[in-house]
XYZ file of C-alpha atoms in Angstrom:
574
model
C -246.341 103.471 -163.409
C -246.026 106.524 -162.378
C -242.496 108.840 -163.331
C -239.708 110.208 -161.256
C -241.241 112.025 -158.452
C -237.250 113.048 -156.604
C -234.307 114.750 -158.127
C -231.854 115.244 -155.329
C -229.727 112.604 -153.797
C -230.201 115.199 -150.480
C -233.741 114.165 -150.489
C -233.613 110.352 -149.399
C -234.258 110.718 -146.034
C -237.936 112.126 -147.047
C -239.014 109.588 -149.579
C -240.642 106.422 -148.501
C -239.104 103.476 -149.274
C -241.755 100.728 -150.765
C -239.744 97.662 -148.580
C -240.833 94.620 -147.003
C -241.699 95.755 -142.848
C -238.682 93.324 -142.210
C -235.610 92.036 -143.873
C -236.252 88.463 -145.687
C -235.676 85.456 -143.764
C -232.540 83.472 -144.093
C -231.615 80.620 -142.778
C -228.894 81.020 -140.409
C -226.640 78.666 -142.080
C -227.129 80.657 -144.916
C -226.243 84.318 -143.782
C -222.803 84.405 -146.248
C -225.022 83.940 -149.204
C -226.035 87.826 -149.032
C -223.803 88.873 -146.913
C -221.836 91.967 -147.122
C -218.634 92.015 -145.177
C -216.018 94.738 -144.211
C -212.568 94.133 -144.835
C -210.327 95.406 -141.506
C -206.971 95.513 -142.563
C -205.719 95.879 -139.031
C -202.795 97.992 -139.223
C -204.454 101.027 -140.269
C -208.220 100.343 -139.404
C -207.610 102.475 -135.627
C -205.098 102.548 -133.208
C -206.208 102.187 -129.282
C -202.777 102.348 -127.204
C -201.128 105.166 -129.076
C -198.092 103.367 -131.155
C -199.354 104.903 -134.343
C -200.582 101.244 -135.448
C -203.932 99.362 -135.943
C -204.718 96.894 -133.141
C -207.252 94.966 -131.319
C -208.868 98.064 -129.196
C -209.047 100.091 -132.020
C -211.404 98.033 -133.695
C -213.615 97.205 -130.781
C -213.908 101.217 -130.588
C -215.247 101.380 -134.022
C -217.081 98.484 -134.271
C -220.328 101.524 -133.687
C -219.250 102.356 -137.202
C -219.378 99.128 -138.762
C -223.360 98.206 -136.930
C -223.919 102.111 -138.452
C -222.732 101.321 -141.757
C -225.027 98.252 -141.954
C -222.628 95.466 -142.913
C -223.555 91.490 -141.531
C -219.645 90.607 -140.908
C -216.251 91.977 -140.927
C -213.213 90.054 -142.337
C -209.916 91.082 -140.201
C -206.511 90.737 -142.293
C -203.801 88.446 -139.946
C -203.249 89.541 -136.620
C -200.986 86.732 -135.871
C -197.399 87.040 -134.189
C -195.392 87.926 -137.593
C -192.098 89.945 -138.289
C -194.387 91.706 -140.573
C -192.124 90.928 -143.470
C -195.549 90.917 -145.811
C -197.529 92.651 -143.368
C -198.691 89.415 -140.860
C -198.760 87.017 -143.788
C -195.854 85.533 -142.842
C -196.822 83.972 -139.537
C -195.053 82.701 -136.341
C -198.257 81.307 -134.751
C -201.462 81.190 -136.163
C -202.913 80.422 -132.863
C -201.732 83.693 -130.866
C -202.115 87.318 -131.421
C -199.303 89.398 -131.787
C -198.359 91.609 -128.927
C -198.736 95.007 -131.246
C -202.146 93.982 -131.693
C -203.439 92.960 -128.236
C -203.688 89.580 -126.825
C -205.809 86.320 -127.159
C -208.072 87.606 -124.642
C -208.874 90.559 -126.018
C -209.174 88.745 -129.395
C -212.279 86.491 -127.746
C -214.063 89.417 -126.191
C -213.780 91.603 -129.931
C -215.704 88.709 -131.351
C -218.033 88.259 -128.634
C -218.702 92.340 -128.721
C -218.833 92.338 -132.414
C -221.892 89.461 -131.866
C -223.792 91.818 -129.343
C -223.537 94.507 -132.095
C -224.901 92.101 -134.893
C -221.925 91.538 -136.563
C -219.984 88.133 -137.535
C -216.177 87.833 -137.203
C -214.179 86.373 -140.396
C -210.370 85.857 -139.733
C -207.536 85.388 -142.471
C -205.490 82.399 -142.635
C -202.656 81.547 -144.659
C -202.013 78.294 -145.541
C -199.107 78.694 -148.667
C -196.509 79.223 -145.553
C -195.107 80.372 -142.842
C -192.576 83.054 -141.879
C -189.241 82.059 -141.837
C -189.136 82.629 -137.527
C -192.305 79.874 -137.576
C -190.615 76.900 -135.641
C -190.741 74.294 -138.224
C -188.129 76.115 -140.459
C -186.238 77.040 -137.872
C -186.152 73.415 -136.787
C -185.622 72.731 -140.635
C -182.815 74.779 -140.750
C -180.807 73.736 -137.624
C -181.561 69.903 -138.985
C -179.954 69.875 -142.057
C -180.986 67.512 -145.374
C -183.328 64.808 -145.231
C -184.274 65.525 -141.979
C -188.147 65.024 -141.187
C -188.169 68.716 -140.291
C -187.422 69.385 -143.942
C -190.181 67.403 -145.531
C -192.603 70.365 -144.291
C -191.410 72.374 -146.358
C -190.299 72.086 -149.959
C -186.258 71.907 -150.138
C -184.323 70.636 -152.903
C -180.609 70.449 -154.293
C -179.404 73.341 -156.324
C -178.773 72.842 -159.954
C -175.296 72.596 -161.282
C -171.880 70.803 -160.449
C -171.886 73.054 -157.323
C -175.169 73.091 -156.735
C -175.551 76.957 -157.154
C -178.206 77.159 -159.013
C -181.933 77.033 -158.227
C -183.753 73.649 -158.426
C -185.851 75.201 -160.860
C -186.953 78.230 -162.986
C -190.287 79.279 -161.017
C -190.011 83.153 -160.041
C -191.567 84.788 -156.968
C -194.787 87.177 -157.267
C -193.057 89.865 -155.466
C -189.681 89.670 -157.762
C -186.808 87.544 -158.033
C -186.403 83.673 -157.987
C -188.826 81.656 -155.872
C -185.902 79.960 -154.228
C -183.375 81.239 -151.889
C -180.292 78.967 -150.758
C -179.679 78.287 -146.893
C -176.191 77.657 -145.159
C -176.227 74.529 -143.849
C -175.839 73.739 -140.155
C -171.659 73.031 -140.409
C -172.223 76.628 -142.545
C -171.582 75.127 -145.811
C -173.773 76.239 -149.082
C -176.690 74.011 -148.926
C -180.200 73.138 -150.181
C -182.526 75.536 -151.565
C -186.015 76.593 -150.388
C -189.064 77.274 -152.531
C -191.069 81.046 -151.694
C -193.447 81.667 -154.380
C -193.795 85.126 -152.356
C -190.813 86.893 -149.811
C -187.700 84.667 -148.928
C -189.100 85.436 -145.611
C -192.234 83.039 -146.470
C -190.860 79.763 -147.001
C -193.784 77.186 -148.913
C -195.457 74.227 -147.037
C -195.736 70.588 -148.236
C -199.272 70.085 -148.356
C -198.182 66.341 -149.175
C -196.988 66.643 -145.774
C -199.594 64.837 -142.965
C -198.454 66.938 -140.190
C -198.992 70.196 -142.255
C -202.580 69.140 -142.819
C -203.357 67.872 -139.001
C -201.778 71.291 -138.096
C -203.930 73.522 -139.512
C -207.111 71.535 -139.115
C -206.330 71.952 -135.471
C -205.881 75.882 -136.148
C -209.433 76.150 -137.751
C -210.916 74.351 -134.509
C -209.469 76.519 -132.287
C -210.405 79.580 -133.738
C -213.885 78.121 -134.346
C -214.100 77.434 -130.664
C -213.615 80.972 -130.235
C -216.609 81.874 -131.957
C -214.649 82.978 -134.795
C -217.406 82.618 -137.562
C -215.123 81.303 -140.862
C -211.864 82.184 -142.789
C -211.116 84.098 -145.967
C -208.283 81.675 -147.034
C -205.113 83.497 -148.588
C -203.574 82.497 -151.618
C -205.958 79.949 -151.780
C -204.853 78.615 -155.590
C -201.624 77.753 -154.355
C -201.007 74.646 -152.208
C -200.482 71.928 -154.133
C -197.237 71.865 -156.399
C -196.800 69.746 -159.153
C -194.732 66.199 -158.503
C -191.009 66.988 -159.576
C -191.849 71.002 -159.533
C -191.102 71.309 -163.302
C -189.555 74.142 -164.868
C -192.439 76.524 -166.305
C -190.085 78.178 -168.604
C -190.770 81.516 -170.221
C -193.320 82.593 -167.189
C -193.655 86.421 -165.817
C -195.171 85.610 -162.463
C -197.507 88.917 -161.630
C -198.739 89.935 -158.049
C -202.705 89.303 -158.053
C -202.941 87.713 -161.892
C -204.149 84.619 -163.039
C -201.870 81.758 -163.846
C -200.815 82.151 -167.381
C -201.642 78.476 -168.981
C -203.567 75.621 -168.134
C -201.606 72.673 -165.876
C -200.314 75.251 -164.253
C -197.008 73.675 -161.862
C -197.864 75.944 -158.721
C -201.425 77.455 -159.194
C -204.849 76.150 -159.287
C -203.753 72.221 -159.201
C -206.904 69.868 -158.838
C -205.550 67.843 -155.626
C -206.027 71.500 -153.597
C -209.502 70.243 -153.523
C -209.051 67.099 -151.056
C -207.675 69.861 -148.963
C -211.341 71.807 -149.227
C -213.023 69.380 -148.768
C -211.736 68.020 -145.636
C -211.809 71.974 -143.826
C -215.824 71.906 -145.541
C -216.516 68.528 -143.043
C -215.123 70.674 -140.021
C -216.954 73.845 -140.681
C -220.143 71.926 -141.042
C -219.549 70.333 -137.854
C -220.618 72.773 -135.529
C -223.958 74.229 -134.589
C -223.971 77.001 -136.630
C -221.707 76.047 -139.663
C -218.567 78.370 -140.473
C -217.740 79.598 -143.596
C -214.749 79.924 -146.103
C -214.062 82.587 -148.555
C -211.486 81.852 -150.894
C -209.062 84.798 -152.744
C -208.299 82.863 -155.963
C -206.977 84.894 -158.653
C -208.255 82.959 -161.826
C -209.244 84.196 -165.216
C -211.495 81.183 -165.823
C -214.681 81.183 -164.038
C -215.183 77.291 -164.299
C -212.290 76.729 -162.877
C -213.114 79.517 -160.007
C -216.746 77.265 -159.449
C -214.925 73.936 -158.691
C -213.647 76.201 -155.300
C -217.440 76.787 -154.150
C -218.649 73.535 -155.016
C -221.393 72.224 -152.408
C -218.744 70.081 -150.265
C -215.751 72.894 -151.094
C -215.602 76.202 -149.713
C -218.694 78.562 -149.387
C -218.141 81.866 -151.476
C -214.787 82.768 -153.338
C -213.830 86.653 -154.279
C -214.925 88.059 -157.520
C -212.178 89.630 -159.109
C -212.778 89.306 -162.800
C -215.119 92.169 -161.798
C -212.772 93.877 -159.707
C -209.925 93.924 -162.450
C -212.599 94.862 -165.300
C -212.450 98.397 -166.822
C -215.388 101.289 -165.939
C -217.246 99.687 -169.213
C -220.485 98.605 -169.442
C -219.350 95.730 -171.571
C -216.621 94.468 -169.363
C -218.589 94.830 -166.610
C -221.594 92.897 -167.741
C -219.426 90.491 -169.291
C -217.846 90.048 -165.454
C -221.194 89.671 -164.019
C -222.594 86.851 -166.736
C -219.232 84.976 -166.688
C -219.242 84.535 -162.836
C -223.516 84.522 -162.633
C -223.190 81.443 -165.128
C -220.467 79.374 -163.722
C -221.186 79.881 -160.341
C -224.526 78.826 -160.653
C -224.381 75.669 -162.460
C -222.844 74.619 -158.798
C -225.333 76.632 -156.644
C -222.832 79.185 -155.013
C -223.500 82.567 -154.797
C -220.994 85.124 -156.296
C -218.842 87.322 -154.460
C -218.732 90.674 -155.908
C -215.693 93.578 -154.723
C -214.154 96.731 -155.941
C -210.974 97.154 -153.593
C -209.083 95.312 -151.222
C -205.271 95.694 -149.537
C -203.708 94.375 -152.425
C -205.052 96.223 -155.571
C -205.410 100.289 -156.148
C -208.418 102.117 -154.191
C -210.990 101.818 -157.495
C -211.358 105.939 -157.034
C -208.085 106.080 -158.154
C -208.609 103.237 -161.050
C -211.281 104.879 -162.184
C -210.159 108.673 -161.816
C -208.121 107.691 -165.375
C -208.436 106.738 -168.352
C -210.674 103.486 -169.081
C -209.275 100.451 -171.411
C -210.062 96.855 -171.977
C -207.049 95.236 -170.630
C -207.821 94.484 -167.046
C -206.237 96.279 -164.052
C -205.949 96.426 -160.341
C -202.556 97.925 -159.552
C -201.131 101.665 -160.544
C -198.240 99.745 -162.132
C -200.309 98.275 -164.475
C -202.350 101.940 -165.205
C -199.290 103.686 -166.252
C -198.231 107.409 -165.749
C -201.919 109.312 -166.614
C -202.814 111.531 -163.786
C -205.794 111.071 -161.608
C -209.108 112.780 -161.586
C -210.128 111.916 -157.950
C -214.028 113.760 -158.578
C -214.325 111.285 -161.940
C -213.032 108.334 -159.560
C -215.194 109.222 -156.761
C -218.229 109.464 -159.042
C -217.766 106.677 -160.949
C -216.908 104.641 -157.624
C -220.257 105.904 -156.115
C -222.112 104.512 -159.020
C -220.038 101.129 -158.792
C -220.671 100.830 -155.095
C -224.784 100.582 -156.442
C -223.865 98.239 -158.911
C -221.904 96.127 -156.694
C -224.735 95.881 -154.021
C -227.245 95.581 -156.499
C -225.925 92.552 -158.025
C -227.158 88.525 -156.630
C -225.056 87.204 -153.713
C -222.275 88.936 -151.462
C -220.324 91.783 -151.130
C -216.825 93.110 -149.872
C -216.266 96.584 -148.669
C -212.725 97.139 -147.810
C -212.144 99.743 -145.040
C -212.578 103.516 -146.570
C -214.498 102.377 -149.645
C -217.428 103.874 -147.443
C -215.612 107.149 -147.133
C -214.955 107.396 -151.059
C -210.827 107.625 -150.143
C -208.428 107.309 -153.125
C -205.157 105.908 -153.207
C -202.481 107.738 -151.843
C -200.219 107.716 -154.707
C -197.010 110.035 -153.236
C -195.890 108.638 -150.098
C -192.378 109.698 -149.362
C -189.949 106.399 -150.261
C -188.562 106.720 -146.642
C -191.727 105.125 -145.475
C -192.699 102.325 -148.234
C -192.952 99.051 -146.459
C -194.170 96.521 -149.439
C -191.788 93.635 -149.943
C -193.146 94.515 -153.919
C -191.102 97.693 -153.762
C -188.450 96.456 -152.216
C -187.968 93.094 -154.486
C -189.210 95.365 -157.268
C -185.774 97.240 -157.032
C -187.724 100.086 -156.335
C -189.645 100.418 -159.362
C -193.508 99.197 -158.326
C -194.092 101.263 -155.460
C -196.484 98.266 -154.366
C -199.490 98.389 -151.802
C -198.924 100.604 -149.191
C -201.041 103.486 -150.739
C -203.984 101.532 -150.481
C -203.249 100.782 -146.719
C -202.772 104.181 -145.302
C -204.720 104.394 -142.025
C -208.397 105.472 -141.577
C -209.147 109.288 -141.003
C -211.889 109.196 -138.237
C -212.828 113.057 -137.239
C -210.612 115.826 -137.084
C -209.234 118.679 -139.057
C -205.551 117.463 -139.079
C -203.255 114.091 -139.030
C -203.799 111.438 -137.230
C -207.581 112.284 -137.932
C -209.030 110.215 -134.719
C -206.616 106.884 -135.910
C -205.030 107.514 -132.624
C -205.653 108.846 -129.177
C -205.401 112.555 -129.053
C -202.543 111.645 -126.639
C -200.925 109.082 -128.887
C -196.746 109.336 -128.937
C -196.260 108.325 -132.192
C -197.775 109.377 -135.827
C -199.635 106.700 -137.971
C -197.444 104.226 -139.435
C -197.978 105.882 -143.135
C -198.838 109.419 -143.596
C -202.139 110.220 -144.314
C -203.256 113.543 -146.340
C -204.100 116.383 -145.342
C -206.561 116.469 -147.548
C -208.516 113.570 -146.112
C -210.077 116.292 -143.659
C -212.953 116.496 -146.114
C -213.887 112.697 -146.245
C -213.684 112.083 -142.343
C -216.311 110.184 -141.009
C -217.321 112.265 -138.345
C -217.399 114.929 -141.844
C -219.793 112.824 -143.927
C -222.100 111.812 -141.098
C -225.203 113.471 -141.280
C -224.299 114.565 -144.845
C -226.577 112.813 -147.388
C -224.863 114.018 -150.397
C -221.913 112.489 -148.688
C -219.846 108.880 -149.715
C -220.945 107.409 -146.182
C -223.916 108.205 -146.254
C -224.699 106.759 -149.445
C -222.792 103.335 -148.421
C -225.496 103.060 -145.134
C -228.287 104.299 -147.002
C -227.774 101.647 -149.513
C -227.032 99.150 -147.035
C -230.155 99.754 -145.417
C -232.214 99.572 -148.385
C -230.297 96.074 -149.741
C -231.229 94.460 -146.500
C -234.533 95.369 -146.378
C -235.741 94.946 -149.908
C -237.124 91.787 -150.630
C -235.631 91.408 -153.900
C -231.971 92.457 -152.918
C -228.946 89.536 -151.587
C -229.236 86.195 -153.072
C -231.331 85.167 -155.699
C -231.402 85.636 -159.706
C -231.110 88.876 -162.119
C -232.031 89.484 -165.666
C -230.749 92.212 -168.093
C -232.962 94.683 -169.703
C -232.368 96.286 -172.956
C -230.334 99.357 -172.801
C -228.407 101.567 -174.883
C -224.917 100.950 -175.197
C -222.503 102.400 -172.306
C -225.504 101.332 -169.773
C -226.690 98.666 -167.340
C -230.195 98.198 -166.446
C -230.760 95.299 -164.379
C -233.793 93.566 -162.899
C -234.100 91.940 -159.583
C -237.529 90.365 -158.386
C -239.585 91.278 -157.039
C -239.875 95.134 -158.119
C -236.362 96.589 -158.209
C -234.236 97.784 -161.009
C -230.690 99.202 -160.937
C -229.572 101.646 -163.848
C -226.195 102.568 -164.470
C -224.756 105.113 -166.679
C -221.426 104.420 -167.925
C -222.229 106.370 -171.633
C -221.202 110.280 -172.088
C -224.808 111.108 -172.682
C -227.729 111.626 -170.053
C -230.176 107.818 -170.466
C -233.875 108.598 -169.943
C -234.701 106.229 -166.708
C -237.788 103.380 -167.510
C -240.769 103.769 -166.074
C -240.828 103.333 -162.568
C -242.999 104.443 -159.376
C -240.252 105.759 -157.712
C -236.216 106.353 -156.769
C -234.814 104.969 -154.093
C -231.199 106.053 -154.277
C -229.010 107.454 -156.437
C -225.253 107.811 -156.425
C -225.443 111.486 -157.788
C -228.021 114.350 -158.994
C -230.450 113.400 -161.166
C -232.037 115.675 -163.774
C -235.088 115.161 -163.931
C -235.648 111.966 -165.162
C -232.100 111.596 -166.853
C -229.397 109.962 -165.122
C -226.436 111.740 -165.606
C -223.158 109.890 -166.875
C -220.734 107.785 -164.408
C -224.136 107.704 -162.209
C -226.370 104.919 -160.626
C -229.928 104.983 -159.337
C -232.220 102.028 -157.689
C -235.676 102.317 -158.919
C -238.949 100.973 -157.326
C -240.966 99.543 -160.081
């Protein structure tokens, strides 16, 4: 085989790329298997009337981008009428769009433009509960106890002579206890209410037949839409335990796996009747929908029994997102979720940042340890090297799309943006910081709206002649990592993410299928994909000598020579 023949990541564009004439076939029914899909989280994705926020238009603006970037699908966060007490997952209606974001007819022709331009449409639902507005509580509220209106939802008696206290010891995710007492309709102290997240997102009875019939009806009429599948929110959490024991010593964390086995309120077996039923209604169209599901567990068998053949189709990966920038953790990640998944023939689901974790730029600007991470509360107080983070997210990015099965991009991974870690309190919005008592500044630095072109704020997110600024402050110094900066740039963040893009869907060997490990020094990743393809990462302080290979087809930095630097990644031809 012959060695290294390019250096420069600026020289892509002139090397030939030894690729199959046209991408591999797959089966239509199978398109999630190797798909990757771009998270919109609506809000701050681009804003088309001028009201500083996200909405409807903006998207079908930039959907250019998205065909561009060379994604199969994009995932939109809730765009449901909410009082945005948890940003739209606390929903009114989850068969309307909320006024700030357009209407339902503009919602029908986004999905049928984002089919012209190639592109499949995944919407978020949230089936834990509602908003506290949603008509069933309010009807369970003006009813009183034991009223049919009640048995939606999960109300009990308070504990105590007095009934003052709550029926049991569970704790909310965003702070606090996961129960909050109502006034009855005569106003007298009265039952209690279970929220495993706000106050303002009262739990459903999945017990509950109407609650069920409900939402199957939701999925069909988004499905009639053309809407092409769900990710599922919270998707653990459903079923409760019968008598909703007390857990006792239990620190409920935002985004973490449950904490024990049997767990009263997470990951309880009879969610799967629930699965399996929405499974029979995706497969019964045409062209079959799909599910993702975000299930935070630390156990990847457990995590399989969600993408079993009659469950739900793919499930996010975040034992990899949460592990460390180490080649052991990582690997470890990838074997853990490779093995399980497989023994039930489901693809894996790989993804580095979404809205509810710390951009990885900024997880990986610090310091690297075992213990698993996703938020900046979790990091501590080191300072952030955003060149380190952007490096080492470049070379993740390679890893990520190198690896068997799907991927996630979540909006502004492509443009290498960091978390914006100093937003002025005034402007915080995160029911974490405000539960938190104002320590855990929460999510909102992660959301901070897209900077399009432009030397200055808004940065293209709104209309030249919009009347009000984005709803969070972006940087100033985002002026360097616009898109309209990067295009055309090939040493640039965006144009790595379409480069690579391009390459994964046109190399036979890349999307769905197996891997194997080659030996490697310690601190690096060498991995094998049939037929002809190898992706080497360098997570060691030392430069690692590159195989043999006939040639490079990307590379997520410099290379010298034949040495890939440290915190780099390159995709060989073999």
């Amino acid at each position: 085989m012959a060695p290294i023949v390019r250096t420069e990541v600026a020289d892509l564009e002139r090397e030939p790329i030894p690729v199959a004439a046209e991408a591999p076939a797959i089966e239509p029914a199978q398109w999630w298997r190797s798909a990757v899909i771009y998270q919109v989280y609506i809000r701050s994705f681009a804003d088309g009337d001028g009201d500083g926020l996200g909405d409807i238009a903006g998207v079908r603006s930039r959907l250019g981008h998205l065909a561009a970037l060379g994604v199969d699908a994009l995932w939109i966060n809730p765009w449901y009428p909410s009082p945005m007490a948890d940003a739209g997952y606390d929903v009114v209606d989850y068969r309307a769009v909320a006024p700030e974001f357009g209407t339902l007819t503009e919602a029908e022709a986004l999905v049928e433009d984002a089919h012209r331009h190639g592109l499949r449409v995944i919407l978020d639902i949230v089936p834990n509960h509602t908003s506290d507005r949603h008509p069933w509580f309010q009807e369970a509220l003006a009813t009183g106890p034991g009223s049919a209106a009640r048995r939606r939802y999960l109300f009990r008696p308070g504990q105590g002579p007095e009934g003052d206290r709550p029926p049991n010891d569970w704790r909310s995710v965003f702070g606090g206890p996961a129960w909050t007492r109502v006034a009855e309709p005569d106003g007298s102290p009265g039952e209690w209410y279970l929220h495993l997240f706000a106050p303002q997102q009262p739990d459903l009875n999945w017990e509950h037949p109407q609650v069920r019939s409900d939402f199957e009806q939701t999925l069909r009429f988004w499905f009639d839409r053309g809407v092409d599948g769900f990710r599922i929110d919270v998707a653990t959490a459903l079923v409760k335990q019968d008598g909703l024991p007390d857990l006792g010593l239990d620190a409920e964390e935002l985004l973490a796996p449950p904490d024990r086995q049997d767990h009263p309120h997470w990951d309880r077996d009879e969610v799967h009747d629930i699965y399996r039923s929405w499974r029979a209604i995706a497969d019964s169209y045409t062209e079959p929908r799909v599910f993702v599901a975000e299930a935070w567990l630390d156990r990847p068998d457990r995590l399989a029994r969600y993408v079993r053949p009659d469950e739900l189709h793919t499930a996010f990966n975040f034992d990899f997102l949460r592990a460390p920038w180490r080649a052991a953790d990582l690997r470890a990640a990838v074997d853990r979720s490779t093995t399980h998944l497989g023994t039930v023939g489901a693809p894996a689901t790989w993804v580095l940042s979404n809205h509810d974790v710390a951009r990885h730029v900024s997880r990986y600007g610090r310091p690297q340890s075992h213990r698993p991470v996703h938020s900046l509360a979790e990091i501590g107080t080191e300072p952030v090297d955003p060149a380190l983070g952007r490096r080492r997210a470049r070379a993740a990015a390679l890893l990520m799309l190198s690896l068997p099965g799907g991927a996630y991009v979540y909006q502004g991974e492509e443009l290498g943006l960091e978390e914006v870690e100093d937003l002025p309190e005034e402007v915080l919005q995160d029911p974490v910081w405000h539960r938190s008592g104002h320590r855990d500044r929460g999510r909102d630095g992660c959301r901070v709206p897209l900077p399009w072109e432009g030397d200055a704020p808004p940065f293209g997110f709104s209309p030249a002649t919009a009347a009000k600024r984005p709803w969070l402050p972006q940087p100033d110094g985002w002026r360097r990592l616009t898109a309209a900066a990067q295009t055309g740039d090939t040493g640039s963040t965006l144009e790595l993410y379409r480069s690579a893009l391009r390459i994964r869907r046109a190399h036979p060997a890349l999307g769905d299928g197996g891997m194997r490990w080659l030996p490697a020094p310690e601190g690096v990743l060498l991995i094998a994909r049939d037929p002809g393809f190898v992706c080497a990462v360098n997570l060691s302080a030392d430069d690692f000598a590159l195989p043999a290979h006939e040639t490079s087809l990307l590379a997520s930095g410099p290379l010298r020579g034949q040495l890939l630097p440290p915190d780099t990644a390159a995709w060989l031809a073999t």
